[in-house]
PDB file of C-alpha atoms in Angstrom:
ATOM      1  CA  MET T   1      97.360 102.621  94.613  1.00 40.00           C
ATOM      2  CA  SER T   2      96.354  99.119  93.635  1.00 50.00           C
ATOM      3  CA  LYS T   3      98.078  95.746  93.942  1.00 69.00           C
ATOM      4  CA  GLN T   4      97.413  93.385  91.007  1.00 80.00           C
ATOM      5  CA  GLN T   5      97.236  89.619  90.946  1.00 86.00           C
ATOM      6  CA  ILE T   6      96.132  87.082  88.356  1.00 89.00           C
ATOM      7  CA  ILE T   7      93.963  83.974  88.380  1.00 89.00           C
ATOM      8  CA  ASN T   8      93.346  81.531  85.527  1.00 89.00           C
ATOM      9  CA  ILE T   9      89.794  80.589  84.691  1.00 88.00           C
ATOM     10  CA  GLN T  10      89.235  78.098  81.921  1.00 83.00           C
ATOM     11  CA  GLY T  11      92.350  79.049  80.153  1.00 84.00           C
ATOM     12  CA  HIS T  12      91.881  82.816  80.485  1.00 87.00           C
ATOM     13  CA  GLN T  13      93.911  85.092  82.777  1.00 91.00           C
ATOM     14  CA  ILE T  14      91.727  87.442  84.921  1.00 92.00           C
ATOM     15  CA  LYS T  15      93.288  90.304  86.819  1.00 92.00           C
ATOM     16  CA  ILE T  16      92.393  91.114  90.422  1.00 91.00           C
ATOM     17  CA  SER T  17      93.356  94.549  91.732  1.00 90.00           C
ATOM     18  CA  GLN T  18      93.203  95.644  95.425  1.00 87.00           C
ATOM     19  CA  ILE T  19      91.845  99.170  95.472  1.00 90.00           C
ATOM     20  CA  ASN T  20      91.197 100.957  98.758  1.00 85.00           C
ATOM     21  CA  ASN T  21      91.561  97.541 100.545  1.00 84.00           C
ATOM     22  CA  ASN T  22      88.846  96.017  98.415  1.00 91.00           C
ATOM     23  CA  ASP T  23      89.244  93.266  95.662  1.00 91.00           C
ATOM     24  CA  TYR T  24      88.174  94.363  92.199  1.00 95.00           C
ATOM     25  CA  ILE T  25      88.029  91.834  89.353  1.00 94.00           C
ATOM     26  CA  SER T  26      88.468  92.736  85.722  1.00 94.00           C
ATOM     27  CA  ILE T  27      85.174  92.017  84.040  1.00 95.00           C
ATOM     28  CA  THR T  28      86.879  92.990  80.773  1.00 94.00           C
ATOM     29  CA  ASP T  29      88.974  89.880  81.216  1.00 94.00           C
ATOM     30  CA  MET T  30      85.933  87.925  82.298  1.00 94.00           C
ATOM     31  CA  VAL T  31      84.093  88.419  78.944  1.00 94.00           C
ATOM     32  CA  ILE T  32      86.999  86.940  76.918  1.00 91.00           C
ATOM     33  CA  GLY T  33      85.417  83.776  75.495  1.00 85.00           C
ATOM     34  CA  PHE T  34      81.985  85.242  75.673  1.00 91.00           C
ATOM     35  CA  GLY T  35      82.439  88.228  73.326  1.00 86.00           C
ATOM     36  CA  ASP T  36      83.717  91.714  73.812  1.00 88.00           C
ATOM     37  CA  ASP T  37      82.841  94.678  76.074  1.00 88.00           C
ATOM     38  CA  THR T  38      79.362  94.924  74.392  1.00 92.00           C
ATOM     39  CA  VAL T  39      78.486  91.934  76.569  1.00 94.00           C
ATOM     40  CA  ILE T  40      79.032  94.178  79.613  1.00 95.00           C
ATOM     41  CA  TYR T  41      76.821  96.892  78.162  1.00 94.00           C
ATOM     42  CA  SER T  42      74.028  94.310  77.577  1.00 93.00           C
ATOM     43  CA  TRP T  43      74.298  93.094  81.186  1.00 95.00           C
ATOM     44  CA  MET T  44      74.209  96.641  82.580  1.00 94.00           C
ATOM     45  CA  ARG T  45      71.084  97.674  80.633  1.00 92.00           C
ATOM     46  CA  ASN T  46      69.130  94.803  82.265  1.00 92.00           C
ATOM     47  CA  ARG T  47      66.673  95.926  84.944  1.00 92.00           C
ATOM     48  CA  ASN T  48      67.667  93.187  87.364  1.00 93.00           C
ATOM     49  CA  THR T  49      71.326  94.224  87.000  1.00 94.00           C
ATOM     50  CA  LEU T  50      70.513  97.823  87.719  1.00 94.00           C
ATOM     51  CA  GLU T  51      68.531  96.928  90.719  1.00 94.00           C
ATOM     52  CA  TYR T  52      71.467  94.884  92.072  1.00 94.00           C
ATOM     53  CA  LEU T  53      74.024  97.654  91.264  1.00 96.00           C
ATOM     54  CA  GLY T  54      71.911 100.322  92.862  1.00 94.00           C
ATOM     55  CA  LEU T  55      71.302  98.252  96.018  1.00 94.00           C
ATOM     56  CA  TRP T  56      75.047  97.593  96.337  1.00 96.00           C
ATOM     57  CA  GLU T  57      75.902 101.246  96.082  1.00 96.00           C
ATOM     58  CA  VAL T  58      73.244 102.234  98.533  1.00 94.00           C
ATOM     59  CA  MET T  59      74.755  99.756 101.085  1.00 93.00           C
ATOM     60  CA  ASN T  60      78.398 100.649 100.416  1.00 94.00           C
ATOM     61  CA  ASN T  61      78.648 104.139  98.971  1.00 95.00           C
ATOM     62  CA  PRO T  62      77.549 107.099 101.025  1.00 94.00           C
ATOM     63  CA  ASN T  63      78.167 109.402  98.045  1.00 95.00           C
ATOM     64  CA  PHE T  64      75.876 107.472  95.661  1.00 95.00           C
ATOM     65  CA  LYS T  65      73.165 109.534  93.767  1.00 94.00           C
ATOM     66  CA  PRO T  66      69.924 107.664  94.188  1.00 91.00           C
ATOM     67  CA  ILE T  67      67.850 110.124  92.118  1.00 92.00           C
ATOM     68  CA  GLU T  68      69.903 109.378  88.990  1.00 92.00           C
ATOM     69  CA  PHE T  69      69.588 105.646  89.775  1.00 93.00           C
ATOM     70  CA  ASP T  70      65.818 105.952  90.025  1.00 92.00           C
ATOM     71  CA  ARG T  71      65.727 107.564  86.536  1.00 92.00           C
ATOM     72  CA  PHE T  72      67.771 104.690  85.072  1.00 93.00           C
ATOM     73  CA  ARG T  73      65.603 102.124  86.762  1.00 89.00           C
ATOM     74  CA  LYS T  74      62.366 103.651  85.224  1.00 89.00           C
ATOM     75  CA  GLU T  75      63.979 103.694  81.777  1.00 90.00           C
ATOM     76  CA  ALA T  76      65.308 100.129  81.978  1.00 87.00           C
ATOM     77  CA  GLY T  77      63.472  97.818  79.680  1.00 81.00           C
ATOM     78  CA  LEU T  78      62.814 100.354  76.966  1.00 87.00           C
ATOM     79  CA  ASN T  79      64.349  99.619  73.562  1.00 85.00           C
ATOM     80  CA  SER T  80      65.972 103.020  73.538  1.00 88.00           C
ATOM     81  CA  PHE T  81      67.630 102.536  76.921  1.00 92.00           C
ATOM     82  CA  THR T  82      71.422 102.052  76.907  1.00 91.00           C
ATOM     83  CA  MET T  83      73.956 101.816  79.719  1.00 93.00           C
ATOM     84  CA  SER T  84      77.707 101.714  79.908  1.00 92.00           C
ATOM     85  CA  PRO T  85      80.179 101.671  82.859  1.00 93.00           C
ATOM     86  CA  LYS T  86      81.235 105.234  82.132  1.00 93.00           C
ATOM     87  CA  LYS T  87      77.638 106.488  82.032  1.00 94.00           C
ATOM     88  CA  TRP T  88      76.843 104.614  85.256  1.00 95.00           C
ATOM     89  CA  ILE T  89      79.889 105.908  87.143  1.00 95.00           C
ATOM     90  CA  GLU T  90      79.621 109.536  85.998  1.00 95.00           C
ATOM     91  CA  SER T  91      75.848 109.816  86.568  1.00 95.00           C
ATOM     92  CA  THR T  92      75.492 108.125  89.932  1.00 95.00           C
ATOM     93  CA  ASN T  93      78.948 108.549  91.433  1.00 96.00           C
ATOM     94  CA  ALA T  94      79.255 104.745  91.685  1.00 96.00           C
ATOM     95  CA  ILE T  95      82.235 103.002  93.180  1.00 96.00           C
ATOM     96  CA  GLY T  96      81.308  99.332  92.565  1.00 96.00           C
ATOM     97  CA  ILE T  97      82.454  99.511  88.981  1.00 96.00           C
ATOM     98  CA  ILE T  98      85.659 101.246  87.951  1.00 94.00           C
ATOM     99  CA  SER T  99      86.766 102.079  84.430  1.00 88.00           C
ATOM    100  CA  LYS T 100      90.584 102.367  84.133  1.00 80.00           C
ATOM    101  CA  ALA T 101      92.562 103.576  81.136  1.00 70.00           C
ATOM    102  CA  GLY T 102      95.836 102.047  80.095  1.00 57.00           C
ATOM    103  CA  ARG T 103      97.178  99.232  77.965  1.00 55.00           C
ATOM    104  CA  TYR T 104      98.279  97.206  81.019  1.00 51.00           C
ATOM    105  CA  GLY T 105      95.870  96.888  83.951  1.00 53.00           C
ATOM    106  CA  GLY T 106      93.184  98.997  82.164  1.00 65.00           C
ATOM    107  CA  GLY T 107      89.650  98.027  81.429  1.00 89.00           C
ATOM    108  CA  ILE T 108      86.521  97.700  83.416  1.00 94.00           C
ATOM    109  CA  LEU T 109      86.771  96.350  86.981  1.00 95.00           C
ATOM    110  CA  ALA T 110      84.046  95.460  89.420  1.00 96.00           C
ATOM    111  CA  HIS T 111      84.036  94.868  93.101  1.00 96.00           C
ATOM    112  CA  LYS T 112      84.089  91.140  93.779  1.00 94.00           C
ATOM    113  CA  ASP T 113      80.445  91.133  94.884  1.00 94.00           C
ATOM    114  CA  ILE T 114      79.439  92.622  91.534  1.00 96.00           C
ATOM    115  CA  ALA T 115      81.918  90.583  89.559  1.00 95.00           C
ATOM    116  CA  PHE T 116      80.478  87.296  90.963  1.00 94.00           C
ATOM    117  CA  GLU T 117      77.005  88.489  90.004  1.00 94.00           C
ATOM    118  CA  PHE T 118      78.268  89.236  86.495  1.00 95.00           C
ATOM    119  CA  GLY T 119      79.901  85.829  86.358  1.00 93.00           C
ATOM    120  CA  SER T 120      76.600  84.181  87.118  1.00 92.00           C
ATOM    121  CA  TRP T 121      74.964  86.108  84.250  1.00 94.00           C
ATOM    122  CA  LEU T 122      77.703  84.964  81.881  1.00 93.00           C
ATOM    123  CA  SER T 123      77.569  81.276  82.968  1.00 92.00           C
ATOM    124  CA  PRO T 124      76.801  79.485  86.259  1.00 90.00           C
ATOM    125  CA  GLN T 125      79.783  77.245  85.591  1.00 91.00           C
ATOM    126  CA  PHE T 126      82.061  80.140  84.934  1.00 91.00           C
ATOM    127  CA  LYS T 127      80.961  81.754  88.231  1.00 90.00           C
ATOM    128  CA  LEU T 128      81.693  78.600  90.167  1.00 91.00           C
ATOM    129  CA  TYR T 129      85.207  78.386  88.670  1.00 90.00           C
ATOM    130  CA  LEU T 130      85.739  82.110  89.348  1.00 92.00           C
ATOM    131  CA  ILE T 131      84.712  81.837  93.098  1.00 90.00           C
ATOM    132  CA  THR T 132      86.808  78.680  93.527  1.00 90.00           C
ATOM    133  CA  GLU T 133      89.997  80.300  92.099  1.00 90.00           C
ATOM    134  CA  PHE T 134      89.348  83.544  93.974  1.00 89.00           C
ATOM    135  CA  GLN T 135      88.968  81.703  97.347  1.00 88.00           C
ATOM    136  CA  ARG T 136      92.129  79.674  96.611  1.00 86.00           C
ATOM    137  CA  LEU T 137      94.045  82.931  96.057  1.00 83.00           C
ATOM    138  CA  LYS T 138      92.713  84.348  99.340  1.00 82.00           C
ATOM    139  CA  GLU T 139      93.754  81.237 101.226  1.00 80.00           C
ATOM    140  CA  ILE T 140      97.308  81.441  99.814  1.00 76.00           C
ATOM    141  CA  GLU T 141      97.416  85.132 100.793  1.00 74.00           C
ATOM    142  CA  THR T 142      96.257  84.285 104.292  1.00 70.00           C
ATOM    143  CA  ASN T 143      98.717  81.480 104.785  1.00 67.00           C
ATOM    144  CA  HIS T 144     101.612  83.633 103.598  1.00 64.00           C
ATOM    145  CA  TYR T 145     100.553  86.541 105.838  1.00 62.00           C
ATOM    146  CA  ASN T 146     100.248  84.257 108.953  1.00 65.00           C
ATOM    147  CA  LEU T 147     103.655  82.665 108.204  1.00 62.00           C
ATOM    148  CA  GLU T 148     105.339  86.036 107.741  1.00 62.00           C
ATOM    149  CA  TRP T 149     103.605  87.471 110.909  1.00 62.00           C
ATOM    150  CA  ASN T 150     104.767  84.469 112.983  1.00 66.00           C
ATOM    151  CA  VAL T 151     108.346  84.790 111.755  1.00 66.00           C
ATOM    152  CA  LYS T 152     108.399  88.493 112.400  1.00 66.00           C
ATOM    153  CA  ARG T 153     107.048  87.982 115.857  1.00 65.00           C
ATOM    154  CA  ILE T 154     109.607  85.319 116.741  1.00 68.00           C
ATOM    155  CA  VAL T 155     112.444  87.427 115.322  1.00 65.00           C
ATOM    156  CA  SER T 156     111.373  90.568 117.084  1.00 67.00           C
ATOM    157  CA  LYS T 157     111.276  88.840 120.494  1.00 72.00           C
ATOM    158  CA  ALA T 158     114.540  86.847 120.097  1.00 70.00           C
ATOM    159  CA  ASN T 159     116.858  89.251 121.942  1.00 75.00           C
ATOM    160  CA  TYR T 160     114.302  91.751 123.302  1.00 79.00           C
ATOM    161  CA  THR T 161     114.418  90.238 126.811  1.00 83.00           C
ATOM    162  CA  LEU T 162     118.233  90.307 126.845  1.00 81.00           C
ATOM    163  CA  HIS T 163     118.022  94.063 126.186  1.00 83.00           C
ATOM    164  CA  THR T 164     115.349  94.928 128.697  1.00 87.00           C
ATOM    165  CA  ASP T 165     117.004  92.681 131.412  1.00 87.00           C
ATOM    166  CA  ALA T 166     120.278  94.529 130.965  1.00 87.00           C
ATOM    167  CA  ILE T 167     118.478  97.863 131.541  1.00 88.00           C
ATOM    168  CA  LYS T 168     116.656  96.503 134.531  1.00 89.00           C
ATOM    169  CA  ASP T 169     119.604  94.766 136.172  1.00 88.00           C
ATOM    170  CA  HIS T 170     122.404  97.172 135.407  1.00 86.00           C
ATOM    171  CA  MET T 171     121.095 100.671 134.434  1.00 87.00           C
ATOM    172  CA  LEU T 172     118.059 101.281 136.670  1.00 88.00           C
ATOM    173  CA  PRO T 173     119.829 100.244 139.983  1.00 87.00           C
ATOM    174  CA  LYS T 174     122.384 102.980 139.409  1.00 86.00           C
ATOM    175  CA  MET T 175     119.975 105.607 138.393  1.00 86.00           C
ATOM    176  CA  ASN T 176     118.171 107.891 140.752  1.00 82.00           C
ATOM    177  CA  ILE T 177     114.744 107.648 139.125  1.00 84.00           C
ATOM    178  CA  HIS T 178     111.277 107.134 140.384  1.00 86.00           C
ATOM    179  CA  LYS T 179     109.704 103.703 139.522  1.00 86.00           C
ATOM    180  CA  GLU T 180     106.891 105.324 137.678  1.00 85.00           C
ATOM    181  CA  LYS T 181     109.410 106.999 135.335  1.00 87.00           C
ATOM    182  CA  GLU T 182     111.433 103.877 134.584  1.00 88.00           C
ATOM    183  CA  TRP T 183     109.542 103.313 131.338  1.00 88.00           C
ATOM    184  CA  LEU T 184     111.231 106.440 129.961  1.00 89.00           C
ATOM    185  CA  VAL T 185     114.635 104.717 130.344  1.00 89.00           C
ATOM    186  CA  TYR T 186     113.380 101.698 128.381  1.00 90.00           C
ATOM    187  CA  ALA T 187     111.908 103.994 125.752  1.00 90.00           C
ATOM    188  CA  ASP T 188     115.116 106.044 125.355  1.00 91.00           C
ATOM    189  CA  GLU T 189     117.303 102.914 124.979  1.00 90.00           C
ATOM    190  CA  ALA T 190     114.886 101.544 122.449  1.00 90.00           C
ATOM    191  CA  ASP T 191     115.101 104.744 120.468  1.00 91.00           C
ATOM    192  CA  VAL T 192     118.924 104.603 120.461  1.00 91.00           C
ATOM    193  CA  LEU T 193     118.487 101.384 118.503  1.00 91.00           C
ATOM    194  CA  ASN T 194     115.621 102.889 116.379  1.00 90.00           C
ATOM    195  CA  VAL T 195     117.791 105.815 115.322  1.00 92.00           C
ATOM    196  CA  ALA T 196     120.749 103.494 114.605  1.00 89.00           C
ATOM    197  CA  LEU T 197     118.677 101.199 112.343  1.00 88.00           C
ATOM    198  CA  TRP T 198     115.904 103.434 110.864  1.00 90.00           C
ATOM    199  CA  GLY T 199     117.234 106.934 111.487  1.00 92.00           C
ATOM    200  CA  CYS T 200     114.274 108.104 113.562  1.00 92.00           C
ATOM    201  CA  THR T 201     112.658 107.721 116.995  1.00 92.00           C
ATOM    202  CA  ALA T 202     109.382 105.979 117.671  1.00 89.00           C
ATOM    203  CA  LYS T 203     107.669 109.406 118.096  1.00 91.00           C
ATOM    204  CA  GLN T 204     109.141 110.687 114.824  1.00 92.00           C
ATOM    205  CA  TRP T 205     107.917 107.636 113.013  1.00 91.00           C
ATOM    206  CA  LYS T 206     104.348 108.133 114.337  1.00 90.00           C
ATOM    207  CA  GLU T 207     104.444 111.812 113.308  1.00 90.00           C
ATOM    208  CA  SER T 208     105.422 110.711 109.783  1.00 90.00           C
ATOM    209  CA  ASN T 209     102.913 107.838 109.615  1.00 88.00           C
ATOM    210  CA  PRO T 210      99.713 109.203 111.295  1.00 87.00           C
ATOM    211  CA  LYS T 211      97.316 106.763 109.592  1.00 83.00           C
ATOM    212  CA  LEU T 212      99.429 103.664 110.674  1.00 82.00           C
ATOM    213  CA  ALA T 213      99.853 105.076 114.086  1.00 82.00           C
ATOM    214  CA  LEU T 214      96.019 105.535 114.459  1.00 83.00           C
ATOM    215  CA  ASN T 215      95.588 101.783 113.575  1.00 76.00           C
ATOM    216  CA  GLY T 216      97.881 100.982 116.536  1.00 78.00           C
ATOM    217  CA  ASP T 217     100.942 100.113 114.449  1.00 80.00           C
ATOM    218  CA  ASN T 218     104.466 101.181 115.481  1.00 83.00           C
ATOM    219  CA  LEU T 219     107.802 101.503 113.808  1.00 84.00           C
ATOM    220  CA  ARG T 220     108.771  97.890 114.431  1.00 80.00           C
ATOM    221  CA  ASP T 221     105.434  96.566 113.198  1.00 78.00           C
ATOM    222  CA  SER T 222     106.176  97.999 109.796  1.00 79.00           C
ATOM    223  CA  ALA T 223     109.683  96.596 109.656  1.00 80.00           C
ATOM    224  CA  SER T 224     110.821  93.784 107.330  1.00 79.00           C
ATOM    225  CA  ILE T 225     112.070  90.469 108.534  1.00 75.00           C
ATOM    226  CA  ASN T 226     115.581  91.400 107.622  1.00 79.00           C
ATOM    227  CA  GLU T 227     115.377  94.673 109.624  1.00 83.00           C
ATOM    228  CA  LEU T 228     113.966  92.792 112.556  1.00 82.00           C
ATOM    229  CA  ALA T 229     116.860  90.267 112.362  1.00 82.00           C
ATOM    230  CA  ILE T 230     119.365  93.186 112.414  1.00 85.00           C
ATOM    231  CA  LEU T 231     117.485  94.760 115.351  1.00 85.00           C
ATOM    232  CA  SER T 232     117.653  91.490 117.263  1.00 85.00           C
ATOM    233  CA  ASN T 233     121.404  91.411 116.832  1.00 85.00           C
ATOM    234  CA  ILE T 234     121.990  95.014 117.968  1.00 88.00           C
ATOM    235  CA  GLU T 235     119.754  94.398 120.967  1.00 87.00           C
ATOM    236  CA  SER T 236     122.116  91.601 121.912  1.00 87.00           C
ATOM    237  CA  LEU T 237     125.115  93.792 121.339  1.00 88.00           C
ATOM    238  CA  ASN T 238     123.658  96.639 123.210  1.00 87.00           C
ATOM    239  CA  SER T 239     122.800  94.520 126.218  1.00 89.00           C
ATOM    240  CA  ILE T 240     126.445  93.542 126.457  1.00 89.00           C
ATOM    241  CA  LEU T 241     127.582  97.209 126.137  1.00 89.00           C
ATOM    242  CA  ILE T 242     125.145  98.221 128.906  1.00 88.00           C
ATOM    243  CA  LYS T 243     126.576  95.545 131.156  1.00 86.00           C
ATOM    244  CA  ILE T 244     130.126  96.586 130.475  1.00 87.00           C
ATOM    245  CA  ALA T 245     129.367 100.317 130.977  1.00 85.00           C
ATOM    246  CA  TYR T 246     127.604  99.890 134.242  1.00 81.00           C
ATOM    247  CA  LEU T 247     129.988  97.321 135.706  1.00 76.00           C
ATOM    248  CA  LEU T 248     132.955  99.653 135.346  1.00 65.00           C
TER     249      LEU T 248
END
């Protein structure tokens, strides 16, 4: 699954897709203004280009086929030698360049490291504009992420203490439970709210999202700001209900 964004370089829109948590830039879009896809083929048949592509794959791709790469490297420079993205990918199992079908979002994409190298080959000026716009996009993403993370952190903590204090001050004193087991009471009460809001317990969420759980994320980490606002409200309400129930 990929997420697509667009930057504008010298009047041309260039798509950036996030594939497997890596940024890939459409080099099909990059050649607009310089020619067509044959420009990419000319770049790829260059010996220096092949050396760079092969080294990148060796450093980043454990499934790369170096024997096929060595064959291409020996043939590079001959008038009869040709190279295309499809030939490179299928022969060497490369991942730095991707060929995607489709009218929208299709074309030839390259990992940002490779796309910048291609941009330099097209024009040093173009490469500079490309890097500048790419960095600007990443700064916008970072600032948005940090703002959203801070808002979520503040919202999630808003009434959390009210809820835990109600458990500590009103539930635990009336329960015959060992201190080392008190965390179970907090967990059970948290799951009451989890089920009410998300329809599952924390454990059930982890079982359904093993990859996120392995990264240390939990149900509330993946919640939206709206969901956390609702959670904050029901934490406040539940703290009142706990006080009423245990004061009677």
